[in-house]
Amino acid sequence: MPGQSQGALVGGLAKGAPGGRKAGERKLEVKMETGGLSAAALANGDLGSQRERTLVPERLQKREHERQLEVERRKQKRQDQEVEGEKSDFFAAAFARERSAVEELLESGDSVERLEEAAARLQGLQKLINDSVLFLAAYDLRQAQEVLARLQAALAKRRQELQPKKRFAFKTRKKDAASATQVDSAPVAPAAEGILTSPPPLKEEGDFDSSWICGFSNLQSQVLEKRAEELHQQDVLLTQLRNCTIKLYGNPNTLRLTKAQGCTLLCGPVSTSVFLEDCSDCVLAVACQQLRVHTTKDTRIFLQVTSRAIMEDCTGIQFAPYTWSYPGIDKDFEGSGLDKNKNNWNDVDDFNWLARDVASPNWSVLPEEERRIQWD
C-alpha cells in the first residue's frame, strides 16, 4: 500500500504537471496584463498632469490679458470723460462770451454795421453748437439752441426796425402779391391774398413778429413757388395751408411751417433753422443747420441737417435723407454755409422720450422702398 500510494502519487503528479504549468502561465499572463494596464494608466496620468500643468499658465495668461484690457478700457473711459468735461467747459465759456457780445451789439445796434457784426457772431455761435453736438448733453444742447433762436429773432427785429416802414402801403401789398408764381396754371387771385407782407406780431419766442415778411398763408389746394431772388436770406413763414404743394428755390435764412395739413414742402438750403409746428400728414424736404418739430403727427421729413433734429410732443414722424434737387442747388448750398457732406438726418432727440437704451416710439426711419418720390 505504501508503495502503491507512492507510485500513484508520482503518476498523478506526472499527469498533472502540464495542467499546472498552463495555470501558472495564465496567472503570469494576467499579472503581466494587469501590470501593463497599471503602467498605461500611470503613463496616462502623467500625460494628463503634464497637460494640466501646460493649460494652467495659458489660463492665467488669458485672465491676465483680460484684466489688462479691462484696466485700459476703464482708463480710456476716464480720459474720455475728462476730455468731454473739458470740452463742455470750453463750450460753456465760449458760448457765454459770444452771447454777451451779441446781446451788447443788439442793445446798441443803431447802425447796419453793428447788426452785421452781430449776425456774423451769431453764425459763429451756430457753428460752435454744431461742432459740439456729439459731446453736449441733450439739456445743454436744447438750452443753447433756444438762446440762439432768441438772439436770431432779436436780430431780425432790430433789422426790421432800421428799415423804412413802407410795408403797410396797399400798393406794396399788390406788388408783392403779383410776384407770387403759380404753377400748373393755378389761379393767381387766391394766392395774392395769401402772400405774407406783415404777419401779426406776437410776444413769445416761438411766435411770429414783423420780421416774417415772406411766405404764404390761408391757402388751400394750390401749388405755390418762390424763386431764389425772393428768398435770399429771408425769414419765410408758411401758415394755415391745406393740401398745398410749396416749392422754395433758393437760400432762406429761416423757415417756419405751422398749422399745415396734407401739404408737401420742398425747400432749398436754409442757413439756420427750420421750425415745424402744429402740422399733420405732411411731406417735407428741407436742408438746414437745425430742425425743431413741435406738436406734429404723421409727417415724413427728408432731411439734411448739420446738427441734431429735435422733436417734442410729436407722433408718427418718419425721417429719410434729403433728396430734392433743382438747377442751382449747389450754389445755394455754398451761399447757405451748410456742409453738404455732413448729414445727421437720423440723429434725433425726442424730448418726450428720455430712455437712452430704448428707441423712441414717436419717430422712425422711413423704409427705403418708401423713399422713391417724384418731387416734380
Tab-separated table of C-alpha atoms in Angstrom:
chain	number	residue	atom	x	y	z
A	1	MET	CA	0.000	0.000	0.000
A	2	PRO	CA	2.703	2.477	0.785
A	3	GLY	CA	4.470	1.684	-2.473
A	4	GLN	CA	1.268	1.884	-4.430
A	5	SER	CA	0.363	5.187	-2.914
A	6	GLN	CA	3.781	6.493	-3.649
A	7	GLY	CA	3.625	5.309	-7.285
A	8	ALA	CA	0.135	6.669	-7.722
A	9	LEU	CA	1.223	9.929	-6.265
A	10	VAL	CA	4.185	10.127	-8.614
A	11	GLY	CA	1.984	9.209	-11.578
A	12	GLY	CA	-0.610	11.748	-10.574
A	13	LEU	CA	1.972	14.459	-10.349
A	14	ALA	CA	3.426	13.436	-13.712
A	15	LYS	CA	-0.029	13.529	-15.303
A	16	GLY	CA	-0.987	16.849	-13.685
A	17	ALA	CA	2.241	18.652	-14.429
A	18	PRO	CA	1.201	20.094	-17.839
A	19	GLY	CA	-2.030	21.475	-16.378
A	20	GLY	CA	-0.136	23.066	-13.569
A	21	ARG	CA	2.253	24.722	-15.963
A	22	LYS	CA	-0.653	26.114	-18.028
A	23	ALA	CA	-2.313	27.507	-14.951
A	24	GLY	CA	0.897	29.134	-13.946
A	25	GLU	CA	1.345	30.598	-17.361
A	26	ARG	CA	-2.198	32.035	-17.301
A	27	LYS	CA	-1.587	33.624	-13.924
A	28	LEU	CA	1.633	35.130	-15.211
A	29	GLU	CA	-0.147	36.494	-18.266
A	30	VAL	CA	-2.878	38.040	-16.069
A	31	LYS	CA	-0.256	39.628	-13.871
A	32	MET	CA	1.585	40.987	-16.891
A	33	GLU	CA	-1.642	42.344	-18.394
A	34	THR	CA	-2.581	43.887	-15.075
A	35	GLY	CA	0.851	45.351	-14.785
A	36	GLY	CA	0.620	46.666	-18.333
A	37	LEU	CA	-2.715	48.339	-17.615
A	38	SER	CA	-1.329	49.821	-14.453
A	39	ALA	CA	1.659	51.154	-16.355
A	40	ALA	CA	-0.569	52.575	-19.107
A	41	ALA	CA	-2.823	54.194	-16.534
A	42	LEU	CA	0.207	55.592	-14.802
A	43	ALA	CA	1.560	56.891	-18.087
A	44	ASN	CA	-1.813	58.425	-18.958
A	45	GLY	CA	-1.989	60.026	-15.559
A	46	ASP	CA	1.425	61.554	-16.103
A	47	LEU	CA	0.352	62.870	-19.514
A	48	GLY	CA	-2.876	64.332	-18.054
A	49	SER	CA	-0.971	66.026	-15.270
A	50	GLN	CA	1.500	67.398	-17.782
A	51	ARG	CA	-1.339	68.702	-19.979
A	52	GLU	CA	-2.994	70.328	-16.973
A	53	ARG	CA	0.323	71.894	-15.985
A	54	THR	CA	0.528	73.273	-19.548
A	55	LEU	CA	-3.048	74.636	-19.552
A	56	VAL	CA	-2.788	76.382	-16.177
A	57	PRO	CA	-0.288	79.017	-17.368
A	58	GLU	CA	-2.374	79.559	-20.527
A	59	ARG	CA	-5.498	80.243	-18.468
A	60	LEU	CA	-3.567	82.539	-16.191
A	61	GLN	CA	-2.132	84.398	-19.158
A	62	LYS	CA	-5.574	84.766	-20.736
A	63	ARG	CA	-7.030	86.003	-17.456
A	64	GLU	CA	-4.193	88.472	-17.035
A	65	HIS	CA	-4.669	89.696	-20.596
A	66	GLU	CA	-8.391	90.241	-19.993
A	67	ARG	CA	-7.633	92.077	-16.759
A	68	GLN	CA	-5.204	94.393	-18.530
A	69	LEU	CA	-7.763	95.092	-21.258
A	70	GLU	CA	-10.351	95.989	-18.643
A	71	VAL	CA	-7.899	98.300	-16.915
A	72	GLU	CA	-7.133	100.010	-20.226
A	73	ARG	CA	-10.836	100.304	-21.019
A	74	ARG	CA	-11.576	101.957	-17.675
A	75	LYS	CA	-8.593	104.244	-18.083
A	76	GLN	CA	-9.736	105.254	-21.570
A	77	LYS	CA	-13.261	105.849	-20.259
A	78	ARG	CA	-11.941	108.156	-17.521
A	79	GLN	CA	-9.836	110.014	-20.061
A	80	ASP	CA	-12.816	110.370	-22.398
A	81	GLN	CA	-14.939	111.708	-19.558
A	82	GLU	CA	-12.230	114.190	-18.655
A	83	VAL	CA	-11.931	115.302	-22.283
A	84	GLU	CA	-15.702	115.664	-22.609
A	85	GLY	CA	-15.763	117.654	-19.382
A	86	GLU	CA	-13.034	119.935	-20.682
A	87	LYS	CA	-14.880	120.338	-23.997
A	88	SER	CA	-18.139	121.125	-22.176
A	89	ASP	CA	-16.386	123.725	-20.022
A	90	PHE	CA	-14.786	125.273	-23.109
A	91	PHE	CA	-18.158	125.347	-24.888
A	92	ALA	CA	-19.902	126.967	-21.917
A	93	ALA	CA	-17.226	129.671	-21.612
A	94	ALA	CA	-17.069	130.382	-25.354
A	95	PHE	CA	-20.846	130.401	-25.721
A	96	ALA	CA	-21.330	132.760	-22.771
A	97	ARG	CA	-18.657	135.130	-24.129
A	98	GLU	CA	-20.153	135.275	-27.628
A	99	ARG	CA	-23.686	135.548	-26.286
A	100	SER	CA	-22.753	138.590	-24.198
A	101	ALA	CA	-21.064	140.188	-27.197
A	102	VAL	CA	-24.128	139.655	-29.402
A	103	GLU	CA	-26.520	140.985	-26.764
A	104	GLU	CA	-24.365	144.105	-26.382
A	105	LEU	CA	-24.340	144.653	-30.145
A	106	LEU	CA	-28.107	144.255	-30.338
A	107	GLU	CA	-28.747	146.642	-27.464
A	108	SER	CA	-26.673	149.356	-29.097
A	109	GLY	CA	-27.375	148.249	-32.662
A	110	ASP	CA	-28.350	151.606	-34.107
A	111	SER	CA	-26.357	151.036	-37.292
A	112	VAL	CA	-26.294	148.436	-40.018
A	113	GLU	CA	-22.602	147.761	-39.375
A	114	ARG	CA	-23.193	146.730	-35.763
A	115	LEU	CA	-26.089	144.493	-36.755
A	116	GLU	CA	-23.942	142.831	-39.399
A	117	GLU	CA	-21.293	142.193	-36.765
A	118	ALA	CA	-23.961	140.664	-34.533
A	119	ALA	CA	-25.100	138.475	-37.432
A	120	ALA	CA	-21.537	137.274	-38.018
A	121	ARG	CA	-21.140	136.397	-34.335
A	122	LEU	CA	-24.441	134.519	-34.412
A	123	GLN	CA	-23.117	132.462	-37.312
A	124	GLY	CA	-20.099	131.674	-35.146
A	125	LEU	CA	-22.379	130.641	-32.280
A	126	GLN	CA	-24.305	128.352	-34.605
A	127	LYS	CA	-21.079	126.718	-35.778
A	128	LEU	CA	-19.949	126.302	-32.165
A	129	ILE	CA	-23.188	124.473	-31.363
A	130	ASN	CA	-22.916	122.269	-34.452
A	131	ASP	CA	-19.338	121.308	-33.606
A	132	SER	CA	-20.306	120.474	-30.008
A	133	VAL	CA	-23.346	118.305	-30.704
A	134	LEU	CA	-21.558	114.995	-30.144
A	135	PHE	CA	-20.455	115.675	-26.564
A	136	LEU	CA	-23.118	118.058	-25.230
A	137	ALA	CA	-25.864	116.704	-23.029
A	138	ALA	CA	-29.338	116.931	-24.556
A	139	TYR	CA	-30.445	119.526	-21.996
A	140	ASP	CA	-27.407	121.755	-22.592
A	141	LEU	CA	-27.879	121.473	-26.353
A	142	ARG	CA	-31.522	122.443	-26.087
A	143	GLN	CA	-30.736	125.439	-23.880
A	144	ALA	CA	-28.053	126.660	-26.279
A	145	GLN	CA	-30.338	126.321	-29.294
A	146	GLU	CA	-33.118	128.201	-27.526
A	147	VAL	CA	-30.740	131.044	-26.680
A	148	LEU	CA	-29.549	131.134	-30.286
A	149	ALA	CA	-33.140	131.247	-31.563
A	150	ARG	CA	-33.949	134.180	-29.259
A	151	LEU	CA	-30.883	136.080	-30.417
A	152	GLN	CA	-31.725	135.417	-34.072
A	153	ALA	CA	-35.264	136.700	-33.511
A	154	ALA	CA	-33.914	139.800	-31.755
A	155	LEU	CA	-31.525	140.455	-34.639
A	156	ALA	CA	-34.343	140.142	-37.186
A	157	LYS	CA	-36.444	142.560	-35.153
A	158	ARG	CA	-33.639	145.133	-34.940
A	159	ARG	CA	-33.063	144.862	-38.684
A	160	GLN	CA	-36.748	145.444	-39.290
A	161	GLU	CA	-36.745	148.498	-37.044
A	162	LEU	CA	-33.977	150.065	-39.132
A	163	GLN	CA	-35.854	149.550	-42.397
A	164	PRO	CA	-38.274	152.139	-43.787
A	165	LYS	CA	-41.818	151.288	-42.722
A	166	LYS	CA	-43.431	151.001	-46.146
A	167	ARG	CA	-44.829	147.515	-45.902
A	168	PHE	CA	-48.289	148.732	-44.861
A	169	ALA	CA	-48.950	150.518	-48.136
A	170	PHE	CA	-51.643	148.844	-50.225
A	171	LYS	CA	-49.614	149.322	-53.415
A	172	THR	CA	-46.762	147.397	-51.902
A	173	ARG	CA	-49.114	144.554	-50.979
A	174	LYS	CA	-50.430	144.349	-54.534
A	175	LYS	CA	-46.930	144.372	-55.939
A	176	ASP	CA	-45.862	141.579	-53.601
A	177	ALA	CA	-48.991	139.598	-54.462
A	178	ALA	CA	-48.320	139.881	-58.171
A	179	SER	CA	-44.823	138.490	-57.688
A	180	ALA	CA	-46.145	135.135	-56.442
A	181	THR	CA	-45.660	132.479	-59.124
A	182	GLN	CA	-48.443	129.939	-59.521
A	183	VAL	CA	-47.520	126.530	-61.041
A	184	ASP	CA	-49.676	124.312	-63.252
A	185	SER	CA	-51.949	127.202	-64.266
A	186	ALA	CA	-53.233	127.672	-60.731
A	187	PRO	CA	-55.377	130.844	-60.301
A	188	VAL	CA	-53.353	133.858	-59.265
A	189	ALA	CA	-56.048	135.719	-57.382
A	190	PRO	CA	-56.386	133.359	-54.377
A	191	ALA	CA	-52.604	133.220	-53.992
A	192	ALA	CA	-52.411	137.025	-53.932
A	193	GLU	CA	-54.359	137.100	-50.711
A	194	GLY	CA	-52.026	134.539	-49.208
A	195	ILE	CA	-48.716	136.410	-49.578
A	196	LEU	CA	-47.470	137.455	-46.166
A	197	THR	CA	-46.287	141.048	-46.140
A	198	SER	CA	-46.742	141.750	-42.429
A	199	PRO	CA	-47.512	138.736	-40.196
A	200	PRO	CA	-49.207	139.550	-36.884
A	201	PRO	CA	-46.731	140.406	-34.119
A	202	LEU	CA	-46.749	138.061	-31.138
A	203	LYS	CA	-44.757	138.140	-27.936
A	204	GLU	CA	-43.377	134.680	-27.351
A	205	GLU	CA	-40.067	133.475	-28.755
A	206	GLY	CA	-41.664	130.865	-30.996
A	207	ASP	CA	-44.321	133.228	-32.361
A	208	PHE	CA	-44.280	135.407	-35.460
A	209	ASP	CA	-43.129	139.015	-35.345
A	210	SER	CA	-42.851	141.619	-38.072
A	211	SER	CA	-39.600	140.138	-39.354
A	212	TRP	CA	-41.540	137.358	-41.100
A	213	ILE	CA	-42.222	139.203	-44.366
A	214	CYS	CA	-42.008	136.390	-46.903
A	215	GLY	CA	-44.288	133.399	-47.345
A	216	PHE	CA	-47.837	132.123	-47.906
A	217	SER	CA	-50.892	131.967	-45.664
A	218	ASN	CA	-54.520	130.792	-45.630
A	219	LEU	CA	-54.478	128.817	-48.874
A	220	GLN	CA	-55.970	125.500	-49.920
A	221	SER	CA	-55.236	123.085	-52.780
A	222	GLN	CA	-52.707	125.355	-54.502
A	223	VAL	CA	-49.234	124.931	-55.984
A	224	LEU	CA	-47.019	127.755	-54.708
A	225	GLU	CA	-43.491	128.842	-55.616
A	226	LYS	CA	-40.851	131.360	-54.666
A	227	ARG	CA	-37.586	131.869	-56.511
A	228	ALA	CA	-34.041	132.478	-55.293
A	229	GLU	CA	-34.164	136.267	-55.734
A	230	GLU	CA	-37.244	136.439	-53.497
A	231	LEU	CA	-35.942	134.070	-50.829
A	232	HIS	CA	-32.280	135.020	-50.398
A	233	GLN	CA	-31.619	135.261	-46.631
A	234	GLN	CA	-35.285	135.944	-45.931
A	235	ASP	CA	-37.271	134.655	-42.952
A	236	VAL	CA	-40.034	132.578	-44.538
A	237	LEU	CA	-43.364	131.859	-42.856
A	238	LEU	CA	-45.898	129.335	-44.179
A	239	THR	CA	-49.078	129.084	-42.135
A	240	GLN	CA	-52.678	127.915	-42.362
A	241	LEU	CA	-52.125	125.847	-45.516
A	242	ARG	CA	-54.161	122.798	-46.541
A	243	ASN	CA	-53.392	120.304	-49.329
A	244	CYS	CA	-50.852	122.655	-50.919
A	245	THR	CA	-47.530	121.999	-52.655
A	246	ILE	CA	-44.896	124.614	-51.859
A	247	LYS	CA	-41.582	124.867	-53.728
A	248	LEU	CA	-38.980	127.272	-52.393
A	249	TYR	CA	-35.974	127.564	-54.720
A	250	GLY	CA	-33.058	129.366	-53.086
A	251	ASN	CA	-31.417	130.071	-49.745
A	252	PRO	CA	-33.681	131.417	-46.961
A	253	ASN	CA	-32.316	132.446	-43.585
A	254	THR	CA	-35.019	130.669	-41.556
A	255	LEU	CA	-38.174	128.728	-42.396
A	256	ARG	CA	-41.301	128.109	-40.354
A	257	LEU	CA	-44.225	125.869	-41.311
A	258	THR	CA	-47.177	126.000	-38.919
A	259	LYS	CA	-50.763	124.783	-38.890
A	260	ALA	CA	-50.411	122.894	-42.169
A	261	GLN	CA	-52.322	119.786	-43.161
A	262	GLY	CA	-51.716	117.438	-46.081
A	263	CYS	CA	-49.040	119.694	-47.591
A	264	THR	CA	-45.806	118.965	-49.466
A	265	LEU	CA	-42.966	121.425	-48.822
A	266	LEU	CA	-39.755	121.398	-50.876
A	267	CYS	CA	-37.117	123.900	-49.827
A	268	GLY	CA	-33.530	124.706	-50.761
A	269	PRO	CA	-30.803	125.000	-48.092
A	270	VAL	CA	-31.782	127.133	-45.077
A	271	SER	CA	-28.852	128.934	-43.442
A	272	THR	CA	-30.050	128.484	-39.861
A	273	SER	CA	-33.229	126.890	-38.507
A	274	VAL	CA	-36.359	125.175	-39.755
A	275	PHE	CA	-39.355	125.143	-37.391
A	276	LEU	CA	-42.321	122.805	-37.834
A	277	GLU	CA	-45.339	123.185	-35.556
A	278	ASP	CA	-48.956	122.001	-35.379
A	279	CYS	CA	-48.787	120.083	-38.668
A	280	SER	CA	-50.167	116.733	-39.784
A	281	ASP	CA	-49.964	114.412	-42.799
A	282	CYS	CA	-47.250	116.487	-44.483
A	283	VAL	CA	-44.146	115.667	-46.525
A	284	LEU	CA	-41.078	117.900	-46.237
A	285	ALA	CA	-37.703	118.052	-47.965
A	286	VAL	CA	-35.503	120.541	-46.101
A	287	ALA	CA	-31.780	121.232	-45.564
A	288	CYS	CA	-30.736	123.312	-42.562
A	289	GLN	CA	-28.435	123.712	-39.572
A	290	GLN	CA	-31.065	122.672	-37.070
A	291	LEU	CA	-34.606	121.293	-37.203
A	292	ARG	CA	-37.196	121.678	-34.457
A	293	VAL	CA	-40.528	119.873	-34.652
A	294	HIS	CA	-43.377	120.516	-32.192
A	295	THR	CA	-46.912	119.122	-31.820
A	296	THR	CA	-46.816	117.429	-35.217
A	297	LYS	CA	-48.016	113.982	-36.302
A	298	ASP	CA	-47.904	111.567	-39.231
A	299	THR	CA	-45.311	113.518	-41.225
A	300	ARG	CA	-42.374	112.401	-43.385
A	301	ILE	CA	-39.241	114.553	-43.390
A	302	PHE	CA	-36.465	114.179	-45.983
A	303	LEU	CA	-33.709	115.908	-44.067
A	304	GLN	CA	-30.214	117.352	-44.448
A	305	VAL	CA	-29.103	118.731	-41.072
A	306	THR	CA	-25.672	119.513	-39.649
A	307	SER	CA	-26.905	119.496	-36.049
A	308	ARG	CA	-29.377	117.077	-34.494
A	309	ALA	CA	-33.108	117.228	-35.141
A	310	ILE	CA	-35.206	117.975	-32.064
A	311	MET	CA	-38.825	116.954	-31.619
A	312	GLU	CA	-41.332	117.411	-28.817
A	313	ASP	CA	-44.960	116.341	-28.398
A	314	CYS	CA	-44.908	114.539	-31.765
A	315	THR	CA	-46.037	111.134	-33.033
A	316	GLY	CA	-45.655	109.228	-36.286
A	317	ILE	CA	-42.658	111.207	-37.590
A	318	GLN	CA	-40.504	109.453	-40.201
A	319	PHE	CA	-37.062	110.606	-41.346
A	320	ALA	CA	-35.053	109.961	-44.509
A	321	PRO	CA	-32.087	111.671	-46.231
A	322	TYR	CA	-32.695	114.858	-48.223
A	323	THR	CA	-33.162	114.011	-51.900
A	324	TRP	CA	-34.699	117.082	-53.542
A	325	SER	CA	-32.633	118.769	-56.244
A	326	TYR	CA	-33.048	121.593	-58.752
A	327	PRO	CA	-30.782	123.602	-61.081
A	328	GLY	CA	-28.543	125.861	-58.976
A	329	ILE	CA	-28.889	123.998	-55.673
A	330	ASP	CA	-25.094	123.594	-55.321
A	331	LYS	CA	-24.687	127.372	-55.475
A	332	ASP	CA	-27.414	127.768	-52.858
A	333	PHE	CA	-25.622	125.299	-50.572
A	334	GLU	CA	-22.433	127.350	-50.899
A	335	GLY	CA	-24.302	130.526	-50.048
A	336	SER	CA	-26.004	128.939	-47.042
A	337	GLY	CA	-22.743	127.892	-45.394
A	338	LEU	CA	-24.034	124.343	-44.863
A	339	ASP	CA	-21.660	121.418	-45.232
A	340	LYS	CA	-23.293	119.276	-47.896
A	341	ASN	CA	-21.213	116.259	-46.836
A	342	LYS	CA	-22.448	116.352	-43.240
A	343	ASN	CA	-25.918	114.988	-42.586
A	344	ASN	CA	-27.278	113.811	-39.223
A	345	TRP	CA	-30.741	113.072	-40.611
A	346	ASN	CA	-31.304	110.059	-38.349
A	347	ASP	CA	-29.798	111.573	-35.169
A	348	VAL	CA	-32.976	112.762	-33.445
A	349	ASP	CA	-33.581	113.984	-29.893
A	350	ASP	CA	-37.105	113.307	-28.644
A	351	PHE	CA	-37.658	115.398	-25.523
A	352	ASN	CA	-40.636	113.232	-24.604
A	353	TRP	CA	-38.514	110.061	-24.536
A	354	LEU	CA	-35.609	110.030	-22.092
A	355	ALA	CA	-34.693	106.322	-22.199
A	356	ARG	CA	-31.331	106.093	-23.976
A	357	ASP	CA	-31.290	102.317	-24.358
A	358	VAL	CA	-34.753	102.071	-25.928
A	359	ALA	CA	-35.736	103.698	-29.224
A	360	SER	CA	-38.413	106.377	-29.120
A	361	PRO	CA	-41.809	105.162	-30.370
A	362	ASN	CA	-42.586	108.653	-31.686
A	363	TRP	CA	-40.275	108.589	-34.714
A	364	SER	CA	-38.702	106.068	-37.069
A	365	VAL	CA	-36.550	105.766	-40.180
A	366	LEU	CA	-38.580	105.745	-43.376
A	367	PRO	CA	-38.047	102.400	-45.188
A	368	GLU	CA	-36.004	102.686	-48.364
A	369	GLU	CA	-38.775	101.313	-50.557
A	370	GLU	CA	-40.980	104.231	-49.438
A	371	ARG	CA	-38.397	106.916	-50.251
A	372	ARG	CA	-38.902	106.809	-54.012
A	373	ILE	CA	-40.796	110.047	-54.516
A	374	GLN	CA	-41.175	112.009	-57.745
A	375	TRP	CA	-40.844	115.570	-56.499
A	376	ASP	CA	-41.714	117.265	-59.801
